[in-house]
Short mmCIF file of C-alpha atoms in Angstrom, two decimals:
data_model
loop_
_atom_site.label_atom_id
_atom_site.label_comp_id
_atom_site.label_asym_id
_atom_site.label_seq_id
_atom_site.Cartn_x
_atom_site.Cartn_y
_atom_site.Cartn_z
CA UNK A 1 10.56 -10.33 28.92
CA UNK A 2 8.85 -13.10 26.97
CA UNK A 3 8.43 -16.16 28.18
CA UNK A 4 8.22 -18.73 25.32
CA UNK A 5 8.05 -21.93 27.81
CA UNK A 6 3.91 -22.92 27.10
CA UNK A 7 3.78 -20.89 23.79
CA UNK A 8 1.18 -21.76 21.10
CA UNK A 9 3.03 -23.14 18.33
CA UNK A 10 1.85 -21.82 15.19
CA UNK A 11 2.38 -24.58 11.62
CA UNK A 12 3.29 -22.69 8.72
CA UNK A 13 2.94 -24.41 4.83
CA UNK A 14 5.29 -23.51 2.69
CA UNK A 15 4.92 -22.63 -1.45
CA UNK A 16 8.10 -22.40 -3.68
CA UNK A 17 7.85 -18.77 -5.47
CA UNK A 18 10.54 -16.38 -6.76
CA UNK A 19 13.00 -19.28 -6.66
CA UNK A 20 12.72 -19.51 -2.53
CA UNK A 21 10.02 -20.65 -0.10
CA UNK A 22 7.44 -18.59 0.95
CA UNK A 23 6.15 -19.07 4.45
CA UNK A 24 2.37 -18.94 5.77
CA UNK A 25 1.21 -18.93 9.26
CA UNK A 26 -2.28 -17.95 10.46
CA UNK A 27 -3.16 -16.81 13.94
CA UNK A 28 -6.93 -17.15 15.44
CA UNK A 29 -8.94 -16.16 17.77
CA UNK A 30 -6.61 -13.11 19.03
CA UNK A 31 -8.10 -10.37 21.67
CA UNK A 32 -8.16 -7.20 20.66
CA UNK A 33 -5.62 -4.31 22.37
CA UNK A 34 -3.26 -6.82 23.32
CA UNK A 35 0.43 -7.35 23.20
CA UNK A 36 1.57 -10.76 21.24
CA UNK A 37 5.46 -11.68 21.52
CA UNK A 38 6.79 -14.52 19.00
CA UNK A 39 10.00 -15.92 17.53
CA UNK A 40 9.77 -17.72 13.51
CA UNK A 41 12.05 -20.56 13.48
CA UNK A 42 13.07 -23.98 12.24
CA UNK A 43 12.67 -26.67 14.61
CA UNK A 44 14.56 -29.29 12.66
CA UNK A 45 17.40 -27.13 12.79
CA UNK A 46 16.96 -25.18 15.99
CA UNK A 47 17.21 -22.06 14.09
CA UNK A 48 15.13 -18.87 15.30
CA UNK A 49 14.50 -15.58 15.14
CA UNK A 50 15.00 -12.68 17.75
CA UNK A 51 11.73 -11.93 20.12
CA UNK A 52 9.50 -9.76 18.22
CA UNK A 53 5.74 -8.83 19.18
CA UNK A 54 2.75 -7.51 17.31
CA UNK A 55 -0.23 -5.66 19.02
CA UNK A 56 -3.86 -6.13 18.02
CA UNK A 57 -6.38 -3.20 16.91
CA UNK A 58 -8.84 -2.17 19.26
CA UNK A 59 -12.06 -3.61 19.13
CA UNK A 60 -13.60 -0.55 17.82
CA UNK A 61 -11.38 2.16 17.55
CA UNK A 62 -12.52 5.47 17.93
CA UNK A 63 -9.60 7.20 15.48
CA UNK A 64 -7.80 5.26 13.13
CA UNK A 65 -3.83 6.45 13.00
CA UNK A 66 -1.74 4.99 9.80
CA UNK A 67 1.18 5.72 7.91
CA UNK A 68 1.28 6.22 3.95
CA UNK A 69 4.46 6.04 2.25
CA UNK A 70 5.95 5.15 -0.66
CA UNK A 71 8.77 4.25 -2.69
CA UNK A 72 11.62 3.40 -0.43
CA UNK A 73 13.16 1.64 -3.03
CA UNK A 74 17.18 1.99 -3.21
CA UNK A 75 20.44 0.08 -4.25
CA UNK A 76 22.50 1.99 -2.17
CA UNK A 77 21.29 2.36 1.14
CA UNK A 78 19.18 -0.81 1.30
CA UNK A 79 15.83 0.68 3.32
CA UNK A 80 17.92 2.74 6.02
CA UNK A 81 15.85 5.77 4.67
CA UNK A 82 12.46 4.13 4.50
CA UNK A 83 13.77 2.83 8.65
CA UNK A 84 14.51 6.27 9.62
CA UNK A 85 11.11 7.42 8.42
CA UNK A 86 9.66 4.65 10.74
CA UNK A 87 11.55 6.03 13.37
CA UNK A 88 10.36 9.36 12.86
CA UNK A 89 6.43 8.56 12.26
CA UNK A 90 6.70 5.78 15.50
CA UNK A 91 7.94 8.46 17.42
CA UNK A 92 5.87 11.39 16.89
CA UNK A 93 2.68 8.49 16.62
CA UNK A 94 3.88 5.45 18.34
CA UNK A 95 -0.40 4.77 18.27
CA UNK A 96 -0.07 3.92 14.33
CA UNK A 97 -1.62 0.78 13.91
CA UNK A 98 -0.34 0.19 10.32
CA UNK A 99 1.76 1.51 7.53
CA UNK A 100 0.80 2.01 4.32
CA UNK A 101 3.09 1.56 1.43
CA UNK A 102 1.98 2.82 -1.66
CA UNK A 103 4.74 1.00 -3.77
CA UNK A 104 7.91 0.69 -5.11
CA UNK A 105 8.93 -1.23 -1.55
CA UNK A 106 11.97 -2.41 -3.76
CA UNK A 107 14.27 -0.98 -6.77
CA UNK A 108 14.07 -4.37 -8.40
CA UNK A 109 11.58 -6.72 -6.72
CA UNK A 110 12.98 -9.51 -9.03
CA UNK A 111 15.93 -9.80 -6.74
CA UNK A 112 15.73 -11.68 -3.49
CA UNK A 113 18.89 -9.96 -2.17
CA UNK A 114 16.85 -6.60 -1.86
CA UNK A 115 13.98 -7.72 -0.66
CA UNK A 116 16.47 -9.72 2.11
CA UNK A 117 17.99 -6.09 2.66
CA UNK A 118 15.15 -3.73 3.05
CA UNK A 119 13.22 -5.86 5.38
CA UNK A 120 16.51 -6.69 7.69
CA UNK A 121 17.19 -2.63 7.91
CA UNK A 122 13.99 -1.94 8.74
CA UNK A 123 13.06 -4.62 11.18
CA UNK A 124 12.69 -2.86 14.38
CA UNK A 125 9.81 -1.12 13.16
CA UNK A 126 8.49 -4.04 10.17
CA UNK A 127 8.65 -7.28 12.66
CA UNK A 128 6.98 -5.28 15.05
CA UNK A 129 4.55 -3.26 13.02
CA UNK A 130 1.84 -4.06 10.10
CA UNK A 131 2.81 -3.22 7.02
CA UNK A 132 0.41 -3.06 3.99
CA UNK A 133 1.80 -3.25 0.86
CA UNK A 134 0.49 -1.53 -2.47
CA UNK A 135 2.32 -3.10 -5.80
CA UNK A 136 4.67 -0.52 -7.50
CA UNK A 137 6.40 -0.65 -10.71
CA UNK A 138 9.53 -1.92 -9.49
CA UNK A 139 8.16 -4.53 -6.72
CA UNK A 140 6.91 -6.61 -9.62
CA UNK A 141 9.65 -5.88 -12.50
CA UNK A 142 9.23 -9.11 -14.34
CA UNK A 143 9.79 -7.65 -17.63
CA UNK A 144 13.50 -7.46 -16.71
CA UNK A 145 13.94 -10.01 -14.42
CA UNK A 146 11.56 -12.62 -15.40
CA UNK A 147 10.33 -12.96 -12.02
CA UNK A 148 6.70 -12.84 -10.84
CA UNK A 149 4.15 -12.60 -7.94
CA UNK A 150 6.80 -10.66 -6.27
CA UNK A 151 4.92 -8.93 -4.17
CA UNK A 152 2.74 -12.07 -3.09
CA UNK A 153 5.43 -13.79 -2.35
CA UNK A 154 6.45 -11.36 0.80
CA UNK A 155 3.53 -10.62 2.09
CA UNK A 156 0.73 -13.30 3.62
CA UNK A 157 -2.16 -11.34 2.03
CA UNK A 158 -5.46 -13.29 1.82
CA UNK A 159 -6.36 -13.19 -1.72
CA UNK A 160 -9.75 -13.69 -3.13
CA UNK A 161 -9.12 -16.33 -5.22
CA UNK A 162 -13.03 -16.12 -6.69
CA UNK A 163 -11.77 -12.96 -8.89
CA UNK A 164 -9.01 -15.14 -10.44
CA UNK A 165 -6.63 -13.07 -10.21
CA UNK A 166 -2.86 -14.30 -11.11
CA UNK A 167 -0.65 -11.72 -8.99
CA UNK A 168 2.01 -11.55 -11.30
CA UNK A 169 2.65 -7.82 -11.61
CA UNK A 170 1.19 -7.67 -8.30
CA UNK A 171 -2.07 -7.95 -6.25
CA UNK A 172 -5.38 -6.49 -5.25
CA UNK A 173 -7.28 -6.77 -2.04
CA UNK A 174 -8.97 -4.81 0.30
CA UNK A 175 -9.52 -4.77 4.34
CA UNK A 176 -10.95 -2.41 7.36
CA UNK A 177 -9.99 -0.90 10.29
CA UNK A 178 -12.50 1.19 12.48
CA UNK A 179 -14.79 2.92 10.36
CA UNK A 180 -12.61 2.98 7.54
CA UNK A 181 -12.83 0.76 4.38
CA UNK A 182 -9.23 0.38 2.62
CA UNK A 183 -9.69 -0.74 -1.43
CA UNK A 184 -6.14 -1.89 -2.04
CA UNK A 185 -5.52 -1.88 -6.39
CA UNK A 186 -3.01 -3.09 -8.76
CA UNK A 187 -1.51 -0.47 -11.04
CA UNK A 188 0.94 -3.09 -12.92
CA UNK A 189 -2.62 -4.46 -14.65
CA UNK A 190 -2.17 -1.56 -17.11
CA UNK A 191 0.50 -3.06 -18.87
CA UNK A 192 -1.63 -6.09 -19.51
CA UNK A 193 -4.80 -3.59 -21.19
CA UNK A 194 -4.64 -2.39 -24.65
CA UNK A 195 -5.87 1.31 -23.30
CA UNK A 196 -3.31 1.73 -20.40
CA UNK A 197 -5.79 1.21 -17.50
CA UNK A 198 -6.98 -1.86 -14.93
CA UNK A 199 -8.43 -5.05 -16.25
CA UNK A 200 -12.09 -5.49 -16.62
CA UNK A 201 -11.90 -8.17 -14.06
CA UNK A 202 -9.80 -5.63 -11.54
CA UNK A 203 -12.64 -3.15 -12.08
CA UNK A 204 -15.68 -5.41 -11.54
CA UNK A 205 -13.62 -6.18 -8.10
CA UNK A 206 -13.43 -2.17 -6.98
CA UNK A 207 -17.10 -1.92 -7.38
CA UNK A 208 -18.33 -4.92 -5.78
CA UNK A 209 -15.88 -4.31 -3.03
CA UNK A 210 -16.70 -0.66 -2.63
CA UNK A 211 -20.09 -1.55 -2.88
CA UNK A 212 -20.53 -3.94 -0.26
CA UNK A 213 -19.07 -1.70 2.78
CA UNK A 214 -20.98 0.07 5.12
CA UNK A 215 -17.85 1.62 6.66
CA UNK A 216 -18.30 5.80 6.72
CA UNK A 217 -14.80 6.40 5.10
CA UNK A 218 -13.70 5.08 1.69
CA UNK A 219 -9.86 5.39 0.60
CA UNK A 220 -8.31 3.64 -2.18
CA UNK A 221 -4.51 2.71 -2.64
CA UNK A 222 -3.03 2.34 -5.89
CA UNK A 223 1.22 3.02 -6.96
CA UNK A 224 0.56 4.96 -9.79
CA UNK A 225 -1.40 8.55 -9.69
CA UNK A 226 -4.21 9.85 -11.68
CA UNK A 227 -3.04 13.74 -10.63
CA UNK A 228 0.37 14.62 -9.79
CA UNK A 229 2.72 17.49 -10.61
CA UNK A 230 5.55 15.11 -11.32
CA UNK A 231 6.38 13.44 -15.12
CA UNK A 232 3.67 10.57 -14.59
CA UNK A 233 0.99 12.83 -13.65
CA UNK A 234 1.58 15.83 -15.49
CA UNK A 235 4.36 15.44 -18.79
CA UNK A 236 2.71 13.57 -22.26
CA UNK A 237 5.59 11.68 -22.54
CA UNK A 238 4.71 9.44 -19.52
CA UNK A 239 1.40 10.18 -18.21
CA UNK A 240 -0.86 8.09 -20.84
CA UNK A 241 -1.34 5.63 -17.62
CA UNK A 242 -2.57 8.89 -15.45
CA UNK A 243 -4.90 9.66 -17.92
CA UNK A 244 -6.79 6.39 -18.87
CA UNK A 245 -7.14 5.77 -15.12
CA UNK A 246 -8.94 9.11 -14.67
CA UNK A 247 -11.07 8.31 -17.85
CA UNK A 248 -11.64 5.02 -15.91
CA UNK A 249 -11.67 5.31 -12.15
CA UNK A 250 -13.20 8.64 -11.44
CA UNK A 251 -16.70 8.08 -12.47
CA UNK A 252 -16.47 4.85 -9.80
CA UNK A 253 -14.78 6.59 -7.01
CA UNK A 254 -17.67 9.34 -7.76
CA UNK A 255 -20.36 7.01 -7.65
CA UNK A 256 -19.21 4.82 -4.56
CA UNK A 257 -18.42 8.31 -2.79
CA UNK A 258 -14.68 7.84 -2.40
CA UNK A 259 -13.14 10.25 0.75
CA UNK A 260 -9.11 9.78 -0.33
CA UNK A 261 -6.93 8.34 -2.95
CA UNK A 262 -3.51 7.72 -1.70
CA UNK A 263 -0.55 6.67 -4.40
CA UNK A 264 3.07 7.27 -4.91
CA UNK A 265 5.84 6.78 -8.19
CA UNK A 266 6.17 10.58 -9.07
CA UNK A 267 8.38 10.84 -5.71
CA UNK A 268 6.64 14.09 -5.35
CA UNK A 269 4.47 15.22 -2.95
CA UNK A 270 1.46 16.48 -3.67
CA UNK A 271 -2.53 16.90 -3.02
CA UNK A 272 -5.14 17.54 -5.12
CA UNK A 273 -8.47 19.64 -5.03
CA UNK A 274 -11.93 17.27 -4.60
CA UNK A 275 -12.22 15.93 -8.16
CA UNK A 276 -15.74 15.09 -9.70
CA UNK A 277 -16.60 12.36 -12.05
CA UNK A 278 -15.86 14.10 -15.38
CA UNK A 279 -12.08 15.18 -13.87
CA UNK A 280 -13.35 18.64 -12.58
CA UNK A 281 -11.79 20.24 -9.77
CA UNK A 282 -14.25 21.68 -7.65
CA UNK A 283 -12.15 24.67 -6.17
CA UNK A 284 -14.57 26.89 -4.18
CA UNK A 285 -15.75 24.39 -1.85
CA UNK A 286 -16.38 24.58 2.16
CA UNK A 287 -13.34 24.57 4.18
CA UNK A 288 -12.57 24.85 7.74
CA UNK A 289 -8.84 25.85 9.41
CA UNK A 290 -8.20 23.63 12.92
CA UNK A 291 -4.98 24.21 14.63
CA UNK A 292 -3.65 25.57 11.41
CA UNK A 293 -4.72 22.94 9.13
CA UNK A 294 -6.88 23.25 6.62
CA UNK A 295 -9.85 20.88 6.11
CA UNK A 296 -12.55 20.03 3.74
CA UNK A 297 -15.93 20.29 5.04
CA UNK A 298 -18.24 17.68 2.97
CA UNK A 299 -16.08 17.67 -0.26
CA UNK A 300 -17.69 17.48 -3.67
CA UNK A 301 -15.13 15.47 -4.79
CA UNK A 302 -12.59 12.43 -4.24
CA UNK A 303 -8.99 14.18 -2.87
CA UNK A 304 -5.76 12.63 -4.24
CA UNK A 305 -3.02 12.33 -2.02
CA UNK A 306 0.91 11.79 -3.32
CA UNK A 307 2.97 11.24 -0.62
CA UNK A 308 6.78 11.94 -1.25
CA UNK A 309 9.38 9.44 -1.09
CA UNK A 310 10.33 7.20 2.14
CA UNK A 311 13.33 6.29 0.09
CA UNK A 312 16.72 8.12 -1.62
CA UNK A 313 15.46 8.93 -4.85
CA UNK A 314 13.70 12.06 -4.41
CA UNK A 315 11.87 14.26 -7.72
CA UNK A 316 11.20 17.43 -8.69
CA UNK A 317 7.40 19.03 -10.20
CA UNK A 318 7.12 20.11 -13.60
CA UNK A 319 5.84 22.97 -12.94
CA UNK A 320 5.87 25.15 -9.42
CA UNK A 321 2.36 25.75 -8.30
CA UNK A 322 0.62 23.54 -10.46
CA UNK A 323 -3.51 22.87 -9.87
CA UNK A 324 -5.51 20.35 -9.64
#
């Protein structure tokens, strides 16, 4: 059991954002591999929360174990789904050191109340656990609610404030772990572009960023897909986005040598042949079959990755058996 009795005590600053404050506290000099316990609270009014406790990465890990999932939005069931596939992935991994949420976190980030809900029904596993958050569509749904930086305002995510960005349809960044190099983008830029794709300035970012690791693996996050057999990746009535970010990204993530795309917002799952810088799937390449899965031996090509929904409002493809 903790015992909070000669406790670092840990100042937080406050900002006012989304209507509410938005708490920041920094912790230093932490060891790696170990166990922290601590409580959030209010000293003026003796008001705390229950005993939760984060552990630290390993030093230098020699596999790297995360979650991806994505939209777990809902108005009905308020995260229970996105806590039960916690549950699940904890159980069957309990050595992930992070999950990854490709987006959509929320139905309508504009609204505290939801944010309030998803984060109390999953907070065995989201007090206790890193989550990494990707901006979806709905996280940052300012056009209808007139609220911005919705994202950045629940989550403590270190911003490089030298690329000027303004986070209000949602936030870039990137961060390692091991020997893998995470580029973290911002799909709600498009609707800010004349052509449907990032900003110049977002773009500049990925290749600087991408350029200046020397980690062996490269994977890049982003909500919306460039390939998908669901209505954004695949029907003309909603996949202009899909296509200017191929036009746009896949020369980079060819040139920087890109290992994995993960996204989400078809609510589909799906995964993609190695794709070259002009869009090409290269089909006939190398494989190898371990313990029944199949593997990619030195792919000519950046793989794209849709993971499904970790939420209630599951899709169908467009077409069965679809290639990419």
């Amino acid at each position: 059991q903790a015992d909070f009795t000669n406790a670092t005590e840990v100042t937080a600053y406050a900002e006012i954002l989304m209507g509410s404050y938005k708490n920041h506290a920094a912790m230093f000099e932490l060891k790696p591999d170990t166990k922290y316990y601590y409580i959030v609270g209010d000293k003026a009014t003796d008001t705390y929360s229950s005993v939760c406790s984060i552990t630290t990465r390993e030093e230098n890990p020699s596999k790297v174990t995360f979650f991806h999932m994505s939209d777990t939005q809902d108005e009905t069931y308020w995260g229970t789904y996105w806590n039960a596939a916690l549950k699940s992935a904890y159980t069957l991994y309990p050595d992930g050191a992070f999950t990854l949420n490709t987006g959509d976190i929320t139905n309508n980030g504009g609204k505290e109340i939801q944010w309030t809900n998803v984060f109390s029904n999953t907070a065995e596993y989201t007090q206790n656990n890193v989550v990494m958050p990707v901006s979806g569509n709905h996280d940052y749904w300012g056009d209808i609610t007139r609220q911005f930086h919705c994202v950045y305002s629940h989550f403590n995510i270190d911003l490089n404030t030298d690329w000027n960005q303004d986070g209000y349809f949602g936030i870039y960044y990137s961060f390692d772990y091991g020997d893998v190099h995470f580029s973290v983008l911002n799909t709600g830029d498009t609707i800010e572009t004349d052509n449907w794709d990032l900003t110049e300035e977002q773009v500049e970012w990925l290749k600087k960023d991408l350029a200046a690791t020397n980690k062996k693996w490269k994977i890049v996050a982003l909500h919306n897909p460039l390939y998908s057999p669901g209505k954004y990746g695949s029907d003309t009535t909603f996949n202009r986005v899909a296509l200017a970010l191929r036009k746009q990204l896949n020369p980079i993530f060819a040139e920087y040598s890109v290992d994995l795309v993960l996204n989400g917002h078809d609510h589909v799952y799906s995964q993609s042949y190695p794709i070259t810088a002009s869009g090409t799937a290269v089909k006939d390449g190398e494989k190898k079959t371990i313990d029944g899965i199949v593997y990619y031996v030195k792919p000519q090509g950046t793989i794209h990755l849709e993971s499904g929904t970790a939420g209630s409002q599951n899709r169908g493809v467009l077409a069965t058996g679809r290639q990419y």
